[in-house]
Amino acid sequence: MKMALHNGAIKIIEADNTQSAIIKSWGKMRYVRAKQMYEAPVSADLLNRLASLVRLPESIEAIRREMNATQEAIDRERIRKDPKPFCRYPVKKTLYQHQVRAANMALLAFGIIKPGEVAENGK
């Protein structure tokens, strides 16, 4: 099986019958008959499923690790008891804890702050 990332989509060619059956059972990728390949938008779930099926190329594996690290940082922030703001938010009133938590998770989700930066700052 060969795979590549192109314009935010993962494309797979030359999958054998067993791999094709597994990929079809997920219901996450569509088969393009004209090009004889599977394609789907990149997501952490899809990359994790593919990693359990085959060894991913290093460039795709790096993206998978980055997506998983971001999701873990968001999950840690979601359950944090006393969240501290990652930056000074442009609001006049004091934010409630759930609002600080949501703003912090948004910064992580949109890639404005990387998960490693959060751990280094001890927040």
PDB file of C-alpha atoms in Angstrom:
ATOM      1  CA  MET A   1       0.000   0.000   0.000  1.00  0.00           C
ATOM      2  CA  LYS A   2       1.282   3.461  -0.889  1.00  0.00           C
ATOM      3  CA  MET A   3      -0.036   6.669   0.638  1.00  0.00           C
ATOM      4  CA  ALA A   4       0.521  10.390   0.296  1.00  0.00           C
ATOM      5  CA  LEU A   5      -0.798  13.666   1.654  1.00  0.00           C
ATOM      6  CA  HIS A   6      -1.965  16.224  -0.885  1.00  0.00           C
ATOM      7  CA  ASN A   7      -3.951  19.406  -0.165  1.00  0.00           C
ATOM      8  CA  GLY A   8      -5.166  18.203   3.232  1.00  0.00           C
ATOM      9  CA  ALA A   9      -6.283  14.816   1.933  1.00  0.00           C
ATOM     10  CA  ILE A  10      -4.704  11.426   2.361  1.00  0.00           C
ATOM     11  CA  LYS A  11      -4.599   9.271  -0.754  1.00  0.00           C
ATOM     12  CA  ILE A  12      -3.967   5.531  -0.838  1.00  0.00           C
ATOM     13  CA  ILE A  13      -3.139   3.371  -3.847  1.00  0.00           C
ATOM     14  CA  GLU A  14      -2.191  -0.275  -4.334  1.00  0.00           C
ATOM     15  CA  ALA A  15      -4.020  -1.579  -1.270  1.00  0.00           C
ATOM     16  CA  ASP A  16      -4.393  -5.356  -1.280  1.00  0.00           C
ATOM     17  CA  ASN A  17      -7.782  -7.066  -0.847  1.00  0.00           C
ATOM     18  CA  THR A  18      -7.529  -7.391   2.926  1.00  0.00           C
ATOM     19  CA  GLN A  19      -6.470  -3.773   3.388  1.00  0.00           C
ATOM     20  CA  SER A  20      -9.230  -2.609   1.030  1.00  0.00           C
ATOM     21  CA  ALA A  21     -11.848  -4.532   2.990  1.00  0.00           C
ATOM     22  CA  ILE A  22     -10.658  -3.015   6.278  1.00  0.00           C
ATOM     23  CA  ILE A  23     -10.580   0.510   4.841  1.00  0.00           C
ATOM     24  CA  LYS A  24     -14.103   0.083   3.413  1.00  0.00           C
ATOM     25  CA  SER A  25     -15.401  -1.148   6.784  1.00  0.00           C
ATOM     26  CA  TRP A  26     -14.352   2.124   8.447  1.00  0.00           C
ATOM     27  CA  GLY A  27     -16.608   4.184   6.178  1.00  0.00           C
ATOM     28  CA  LYS A  28     -14.178   7.117   6.337  1.00  0.00           C
ATOM     29  CA  MET A  29     -12.595   6.992   2.886  1.00  0.00           C
ATOM     30  CA  ARG A  30     -14.126   7.054  -0.561  1.00  0.00           C
ATOM     31  CA  TYR A  31     -12.884   5.032  -3.471  1.00  0.00           C
ATOM     32  CA  VAL A  32     -12.176   6.985  -6.678  1.00  0.00           C
ATOM     33  CA  ARG A  33     -12.637   4.454  -9.431  1.00  0.00           C
ATOM     34  CA  ALA A  34     -11.107   6.632 -12.185  1.00  0.00           C
ATOM     35  CA  LYS A  35      -7.844   6.915 -10.247  1.00  0.00           C
ATOM     36  CA  GLN A  36      -8.015   3.506  -8.514  1.00  0.00           C
ATOM     37  CA  MET A  37      -7.383   5.011  -5.074  1.00  0.00           C
ATOM     38  CA  TYR A  38      -8.939   5.802  -1.722  1.00  0.00           C
ATOM     39  CA  GLU A  39      -9.037   9.367  -0.459  1.00  0.00           C
ATOM     40  CA  ALA A  40     -10.313  11.275   2.548  1.00  0.00           C
ATOM     41  CA  PRO A  41      -9.617  14.451   4.491  1.00  0.00           C
ATOM     42  CA  VAL A  42      -6.856  14.023   7.054  1.00  0.00           C
ATOM     43  CA  SER A  43      -8.088  13.453  10.605  1.00  0.00           C
ATOM     44  CA  ALA A  44      -6.475  12.111  13.748  1.00  0.00           C
ATOM     45  CA  ASP A  45      -8.935   9.217  13.864  1.00  0.00           C
ATOM     46  CA  LEU A  46      -8.206   8.175  10.282  1.00  0.00           C
ATOM     47  CA  LEU A  47      -4.442   8.399  10.753  1.00  0.00           C
ATOM     48  CA  ASN A  48      -4.633   6.352  13.961  1.00  0.00           C
ATOM     49  CA  ARG A  49      -6.653   3.674  12.174  1.00  0.00           C
ATOM     50  CA  LEU A  50      -4.178   3.586   9.293  1.00  0.00           C
ATOM     51  CA  ALA A  51      -1.271   3.355  11.764  1.00  0.00           C
ATOM     52  CA  SER A  52      -2.871   0.276  13.296  1.00  0.00           C
ATOM     53  CA  LEU A  53      -3.160  -1.241   9.806  1.00  0.00           C
ATOM     54  CA  VAL A  54       0.267  -0.425   8.295  1.00  0.00           C
ATOM     55  CA  ARG A  55       3.444   1.466   9.122  1.00  0.00           C
ATOM     56  CA  LEU A  56       2.937   5.081   8.093  1.00  0.00           C
ATOM     57  CA  PRO A  57       5.585   7.024   6.154  1.00  0.00           C
ATOM     58  CA  GLU A  58       7.616   9.255   8.483  1.00  0.00           C
ATOM     59  CA  SER A  59       6.111  12.515   7.193  1.00  0.00           C
ATOM     60  CA  ILE A  60       2.564  11.262   7.794  1.00  0.00           C
ATOM     61  CA  GLU A  61       3.548   9.724  11.147  1.00  0.00           C
ATOM     62  CA  ALA A  62       4.869  13.135  12.267  1.00  0.00           C
ATOM     63  CA  ILE A  63       1.505  14.722  11.436  1.00  0.00           C
ATOM     64  CA  ARG A  64      -0.292  11.959  13.334  1.00  0.00           C
ATOM     65  CA  ARG A  65       1.888  12.513  16.414  1.00  0.00           C
ATOM     66  CA  GLU A  66       1.294  16.277  16.244  1.00  0.00           C
ATOM     67  CA  MET A  67      -2.481  15.832  15.958  1.00  0.00           C
ATOM     68  CA  ASN A  68      -2.514  13.399  18.891  1.00  0.00           C
ATOM     69  CA  ALA A  69      -0.389  15.757  21.018  1.00  0.00           C
ATOM     70  CA  THR A  70      -2.774  18.625  20.291  1.00  0.00           C
ATOM     71  CA  GLN A  71      -5.792  16.500  21.212  1.00  0.00           C
ATOM     72  CA  GLU A  72      -4.137  15.374  24.463  1.00  0.00           C
ATOM     73  CA  ALA A  73      -3.355  19.003  25.385  1.00  0.00           C
ATOM     74  CA  ILE A  74      -6.973  19.993  24.704  1.00  0.00           C
ATOM     75  CA  ASP A  75      -8.215  17.091  26.835  1.00  0.00           C
ATOM     76  CA  ARG A  76      -5.877  18.082  29.703  1.00  0.00           C
ATOM     77  CA  GLU A  77      -7.160  21.649  29.519  1.00  0.00           C
ATOM     78  CA  ARG A  78     -10.774  20.417  29.498  1.00  0.00           C
ATOM     79  CA  ILE A  79     -10.414  18.781  32.926  1.00  0.00           C
ATOM     80  CA  ARG A  80      -8.051  21.312  34.543  1.00  0.00           C
ATOM     81  CA  LYS A  81      -9.425  22.406  37.962  1.00  0.00           C
ATOM     82  CA  ASP A  82      -8.101  25.965  38.058  1.00  0.00           C
ATOM     83  CA  PRO A  83      -7.273  27.047  34.479  1.00  0.00           C
ATOM     84  CA  LYS A  84      -4.847  29.916  33.947  1.00  0.00           C
ATOM     85  CA  PRO A  85      -5.168  31.949  30.733  1.00  0.00           C
ATOM     86  CA  PHE A  86      -2.452  31.255  28.155  1.00  0.00           C
ATOM     87  CA  CYS A  87      -2.418  34.940  27.225  1.00  0.00           C
ATOM     88  CA  ARG A  88      -4.186  38.180  28.087  1.00  0.00           C
ATOM     89  CA  TYR A  89      -7.567  37.909  26.368  1.00  0.00           C
ATOM     90  CA  PRO A  90      -9.026  41.115  24.895  1.00  0.00           C
ATOM     91  CA  VAL A  91     -12.103  41.372  27.133  1.00  0.00           C
ATOM     92  CA  LYS A  92     -13.042  43.974  29.732  1.00  0.00           C
ATOM     93  CA  LYS A  93     -14.629  41.725  32.360  1.00  0.00           C
ATOM     94  CA  THR A  94     -13.008  38.902  34.263  1.00  0.00           C
ATOM     95  CA  LEU A  95     -13.600  35.563  32.578  1.00  0.00           C
ATOM     96  CA  TYR A  96     -15.206  32.639  34.379  1.00  0.00           C
ATOM     97  CA  GLN A  97     -13.215  29.404  34.631  1.00  0.00           C
ATOM     98  CA  HIS A  98     -15.160  27.690  31.848  1.00  0.00           C
ATOM     99  CA  GLN A  99     -14.551  30.681  29.568  1.00  0.00           C
ATOM    100  CA  VAL A 100     -10.799  30.646  30.255  1.00  0.00           C
ATOM    101  CA  ARG A 101     -10.786  26.906  29.627  1.00  0.00           C
ATOM    102  CA  ALA A 102     -12.653  27.339  26.314  1.00  0.00           C
ATOM    103  CA  ALA A 103     -10.379  30.162  25.141  1.00  0.00           C
ATOM    104  CA  ASN A 104      -7.293  28.106  25.987  1.00  0.00           C
ATOM    105  CA  MET A 105      -8.670  25.080  24.122  1.00  0.00           C
ATOM    106  CA  ALA A 106      -9.444  27.271  21.090  1.00  0.00           C
ATOM    107  CA  LEU A 107      -5.847  28.540  21.001  1.00  0.00           C
ATOM    108  CA  LEU A 108      -4.643  24.934  21.051  1.00  0.00           C
ATOM    109  CA  ALA A 109      -7.177  23.701  18.483  1.00  0.00           C
ATOM    110  CA  PHE A 110      -6.370  26.441  15.958  1.00  0.00           C
ATOM    111  CA  GLY A 111      -2.616  25.977  16.382  1.00  0.00           C
ATOM    112  CA  ILE A 112      -1.934  29.459  17.751  1.00  0.00           C
ATOM    113  CA  ILE A 113      -0.257  27.865  20.764  1.00  0.00           C
ATOM    114  CA  LYS A 114       1.517  24.531  20.382  1.00  0.00           C
ATOM    115  CA  PRO A 115       1.073  21.790  23.007  1.00  0.00           C
ATOM    116  CA  GLY A 116       4.818  21.859  23.810  1.00  0.00           C
ATOM    117  CA  GLU A 117       4.675  25.573  24.597  1.00  0.00           C
ATOM    118  CA  VAL A 118       1.934  24.950  27.147  1.00  0.00           C
ATOM    119  CA  ALA A 119       3.928  22.235  28.929  1.00  0.00           C
ATOM    120  CA  GLU A 120       7.080  24.362  28.980  1.00  0.00           C
ATOM    121  CA  ASN A 121       5.268  27.310  30.571  1.00  0.00           C
ATOM    122  CA  GLY A 122       3.806  25.046  33.225  1.00  0.00           C
ATOM    123  CA  LYS A 123       0.251  26.080  32.458  1.00  0.00           C
TER     124      LYS A 123
END
